[in-house]
Short mmCIF file of C-alpha atoms and ligand atoms in Angstrom, two decimals:
data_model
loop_
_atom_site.label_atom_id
_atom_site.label_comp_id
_atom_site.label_asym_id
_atom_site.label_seq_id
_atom_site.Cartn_x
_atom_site.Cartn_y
_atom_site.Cartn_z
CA UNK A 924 -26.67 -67.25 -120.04
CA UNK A 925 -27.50 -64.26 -118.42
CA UNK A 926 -28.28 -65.14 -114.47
CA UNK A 927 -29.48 -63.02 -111.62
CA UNK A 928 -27.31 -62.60 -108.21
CA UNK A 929 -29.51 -64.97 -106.44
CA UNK A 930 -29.36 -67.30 -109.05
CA UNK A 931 -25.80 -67.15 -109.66
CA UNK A 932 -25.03 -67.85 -105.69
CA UNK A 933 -27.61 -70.59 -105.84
CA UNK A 934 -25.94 -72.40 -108.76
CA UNK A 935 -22.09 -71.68 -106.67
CA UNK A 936 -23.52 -73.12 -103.90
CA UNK A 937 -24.60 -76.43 -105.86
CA UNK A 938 -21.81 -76.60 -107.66
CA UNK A 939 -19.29 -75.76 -104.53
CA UNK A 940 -20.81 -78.48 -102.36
CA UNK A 941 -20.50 -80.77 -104.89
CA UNK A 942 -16.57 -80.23 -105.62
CA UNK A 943 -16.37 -80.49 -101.66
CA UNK A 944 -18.45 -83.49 -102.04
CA UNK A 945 -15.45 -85.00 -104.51
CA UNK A 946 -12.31 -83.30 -102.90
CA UNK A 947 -13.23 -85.27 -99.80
CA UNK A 948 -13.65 -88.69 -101.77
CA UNK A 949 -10.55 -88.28 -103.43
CA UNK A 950 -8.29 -86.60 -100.41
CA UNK A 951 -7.31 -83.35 -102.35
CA UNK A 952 -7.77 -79.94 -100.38
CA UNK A 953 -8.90 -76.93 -102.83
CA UNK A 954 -7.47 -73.50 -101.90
CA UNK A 955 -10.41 -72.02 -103.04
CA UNK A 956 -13.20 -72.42 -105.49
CA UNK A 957 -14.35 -69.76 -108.42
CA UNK A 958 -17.13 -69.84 -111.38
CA UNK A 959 -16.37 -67.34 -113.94
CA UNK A 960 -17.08 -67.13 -118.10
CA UNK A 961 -13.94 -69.09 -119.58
CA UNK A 962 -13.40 -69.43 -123.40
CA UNK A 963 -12.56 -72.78 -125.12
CA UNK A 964 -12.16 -74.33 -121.41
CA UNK A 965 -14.74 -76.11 -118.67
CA UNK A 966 -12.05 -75.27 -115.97
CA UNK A 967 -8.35 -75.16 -114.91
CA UNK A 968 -6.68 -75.68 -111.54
CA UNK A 969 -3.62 -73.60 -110.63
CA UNK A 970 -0.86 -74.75 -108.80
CA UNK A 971 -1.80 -73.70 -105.60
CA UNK A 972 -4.60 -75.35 -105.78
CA UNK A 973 -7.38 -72.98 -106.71
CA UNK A 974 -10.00 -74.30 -108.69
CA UNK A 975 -11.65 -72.17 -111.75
CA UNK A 976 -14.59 -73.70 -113.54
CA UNK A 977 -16.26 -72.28 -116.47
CA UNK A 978 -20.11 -70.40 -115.61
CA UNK A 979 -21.64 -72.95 -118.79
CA UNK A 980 -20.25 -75.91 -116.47
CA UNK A 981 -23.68 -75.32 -114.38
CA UNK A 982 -25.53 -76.56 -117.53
CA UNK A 983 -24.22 -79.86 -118.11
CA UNK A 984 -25.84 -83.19 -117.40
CA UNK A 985 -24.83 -84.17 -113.94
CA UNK A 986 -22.49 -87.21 -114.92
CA UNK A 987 -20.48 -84.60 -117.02
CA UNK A 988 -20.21 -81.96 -114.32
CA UNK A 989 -18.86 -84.54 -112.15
CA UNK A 990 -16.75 -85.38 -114.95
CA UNK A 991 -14.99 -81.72 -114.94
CA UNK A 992 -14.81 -81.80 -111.38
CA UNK A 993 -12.91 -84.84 -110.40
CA UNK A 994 -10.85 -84.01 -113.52
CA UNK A 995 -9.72 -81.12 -112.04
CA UNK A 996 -9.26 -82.25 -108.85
CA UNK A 997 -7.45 -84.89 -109.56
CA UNK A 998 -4.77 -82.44 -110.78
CA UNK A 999 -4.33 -81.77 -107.06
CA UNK A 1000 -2.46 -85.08 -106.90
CA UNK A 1001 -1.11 -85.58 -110.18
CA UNK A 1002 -0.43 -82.53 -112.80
CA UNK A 1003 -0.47 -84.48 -115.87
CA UNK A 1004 -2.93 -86.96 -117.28
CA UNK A 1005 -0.49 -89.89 -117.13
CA UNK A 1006 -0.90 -93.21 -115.90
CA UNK A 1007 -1.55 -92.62 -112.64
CA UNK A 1008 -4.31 -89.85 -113.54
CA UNK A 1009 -6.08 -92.36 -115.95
CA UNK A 1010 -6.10 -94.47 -112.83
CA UNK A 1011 -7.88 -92.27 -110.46
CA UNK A 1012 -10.21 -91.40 -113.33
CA UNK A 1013 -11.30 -95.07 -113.41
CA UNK A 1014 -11.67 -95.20 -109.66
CA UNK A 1015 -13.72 -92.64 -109.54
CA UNK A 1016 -15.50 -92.28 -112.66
CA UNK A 1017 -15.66 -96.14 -114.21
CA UNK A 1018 -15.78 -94.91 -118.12
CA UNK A 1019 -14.48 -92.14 -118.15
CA UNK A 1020 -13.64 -91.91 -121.80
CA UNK A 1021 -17.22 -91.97 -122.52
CA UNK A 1022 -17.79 -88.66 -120.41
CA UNK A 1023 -14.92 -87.49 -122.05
CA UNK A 1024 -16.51 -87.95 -125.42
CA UNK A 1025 -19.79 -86.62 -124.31
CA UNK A 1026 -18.29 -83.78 -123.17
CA UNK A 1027 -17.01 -82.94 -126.30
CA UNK A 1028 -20.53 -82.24 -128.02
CA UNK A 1029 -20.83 -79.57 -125.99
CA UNK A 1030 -19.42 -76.37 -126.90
CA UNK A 1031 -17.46 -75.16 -124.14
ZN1 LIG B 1381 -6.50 -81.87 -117.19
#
């Protein structure tokens, strides 16, 4: 979707103050935050902690966005999804497999 400047910061903004909104919940620190087009993925963390999420992430229902987010952030504490990632998903998130399903009908 094709969005003007003002838009586009608008829709950072929301999106930015909500992964701030998360990294403080769940004690993680990201490096820095960036919304660009991404193919086959919502969003990917590097190691250093920077935080990429995909532009269609801004047109998800708001349970899934969270969904992405504390995904990602999680990855902050744990790089894997192991246990202890499963764990912080159910703190966090209750059913998370759900979202994860849901998720899934939407092409990312
Ligand atoms: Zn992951």
């Amino acid at each position: 979707m094709l969005r003007t400047k003002a838009e586009s910061n608008k829709e950072y903004c929301k999106l930015a103050d909500r992964i701030y909104h998360w990294a403080d919940k769940i004690h993680v620190d990201p490096s820095d935050i960036r919304i660009r087009h991404m193919k086959r993925k919502w969003a990917s963390c590097s190691t250093r902690g920077m935080l990429t999420l995909n532009w269609d992430v801004t047109d998800l229902p708001e349970e899934l966005i969270d969904y992405v987010i504390v995904h990602e952030l999680l990855h902050l504490r744990t790089p894997n999804h192991g246990k202890l990632w499963k764990s912080f998903m159910r703190a966090y998130l209750g059913d998370w497999e759900k979202k994860e399903e849901n998720l899934k009908t939407f092409a990312g």
